[in-house]
Amino acid sequence: MLAALFIGVGWCVLAYYSQVSAAKQAPAPAAGVREDMDPLPAAASVSGVNPILQNPELPSGCEVTALTMLLNYRGFSVSKEVLASDYLPYDNDIYYVNGTRYAANPWRTFVGEPHTQRFGCYAPVVVKTANRFLAEQGSGLQAVDLTGAGIEACYEKVARGEPVLVWATIGLADPESLTQYGWIDKESGKWFHWVTGEHCYVLTGYTPATVSVCDPLEGEMVYNRALFEQRYEALYCQAVSIEPGAGSSGDKLAGAPAAP
């Protein structure tokens, strides 16, 4: 188990830094693998995560919709529309020069805007969005970027009763058919490869053969675990959790009053 864990984590970190090296665009991923080395339970699930659908209001807003599920689970009554409009940083300035598309970098901001058919964002942007909201509420909770820590770290969170926001592809479709899809990063001037079908889920359970998720497009779904892990790796092993910050208790609702 430990050998497999470290191999998996090594692959995630390699994939993550390959992306960062190519674009010089993201902060360091979460350090560490698992907080303890106790055997991971063979199966676990989190109850009480209410599925929220992104459509019709946010056709490109899977990330902020999944974040809304996490925050609602933690006791906040905030809506996906409020998070999208008031807290999510985005850059809708997408343009073409001689047929070449130029756009922002999804490691830094949402590319496009979630109310239209645009693109999306990656884990650091979701963390920034969540922590803006949590700070405004005076909460003791914080969003944590688990990117690079590996899927076992996500399963560990679930086993402890914490749902996790993870990146994969829509319907776990193969993203490799359009590997040249992307644009020039306006800030760096370098080519940015956008993984086709990028999508966010809230991971709520796993067994040896399956994973359970809340899908912003489909609701509660069960997928093949091995395929899910492949798509998770294709999206650079990105994940985000909402956790008690330093000095707060571990209770589910610690520091989390309902939003007005």
GROMACS .gro file of N, CA and C in nm, residues 25-26 89 104-110 121-122 124-125:
model
   42
   25GLN      N    1   0.316   2.921  -1.396
   25GLN     CA    2   0.189   2.984  -1.372
   25GLN      C    3   0.118   2.949  -1.244
   26ALA      N    4   0.169   2.865  -1.159
   26ALA     CA    5   0.092   2.825  -1.042
   26ALA      C    6   0.179   2.820  -0.918
   89PRO      N    7  -1.268   3.543  -0.903
   89PRO     CA    8  -1.196   3.630  -0.996
   89PRO      C    9  -1.204   3.573  -1.137
  104ALA      N   10  -0.650   3.450  -2.058
  104ALA     CA   11  -0.583   3.448  -1.928
  104ALA      C   12  -0.540   3.306  -1.892
  105ASN      N   13  -0.483   3.293  -1.775
  105ASN     CA   14  -0.429   3.166  -1.727
  105ASN      C   15  -0.519   3.110  -1.616
  106PRO      N   16  -0.573   2.989  -1.632
  106PRO     CA   17  -0.668   2.936  -1.533
  106PRO      C   18  -0.605   2.898  -1.400
  107TRP      N   19  -0.472   2.897  -1.391
  107TRP     CA   20  -0.410   2.882  -1.260
  107TRP      C   21  -0.420   3.011  -1.180
  108ARG      N   22  -0.448   3.123  -1.249
  108ARG     CA   23  -0.452   3.253  -1.183
  108ARG      C   24  -0.592   3.311  -1.170
  109THR      N   25  -0.679   3.280  -1.267
  109THR     CA   26  -0.812   3.339  -1.269
  109THR      C   27  -0.905   3.252  -1.353
  110PHE      N   28  -1.035   3.271  -1.337
  110PHE     CA   29  -1.131   3.201  -1.423
  110PHE      C   30  -1.120   3.260  -1.564
  121CYS      N   31  -1.140   2.730  -1.446
  121CYS     CA   32  -1.025   2.766  -1.365
  121CYS      C   33  -0.973   2.643  -1.293
  122TYR      N   34  -0.856   2.660  -1.232
  122TYR     CA   35  -0.791   2.551  -1.161
  122TYR      C   36  -0.788   2.577  -1.010
  124PRO      N   37  -0.594   2.681  -0.754
  124PRO     CA   38  -0.562   2.802  -0.679
  124PRO      C   39  -0.671   2.909  -0.686
  125VAL      N   40  -0.744   2.913  -0.795
  125VAL     CA   41  -0.852   3.012  -0.810
  125VAL      C   42  -0.970   2.976  -0.720
   0.00000   0.00000   0.00000
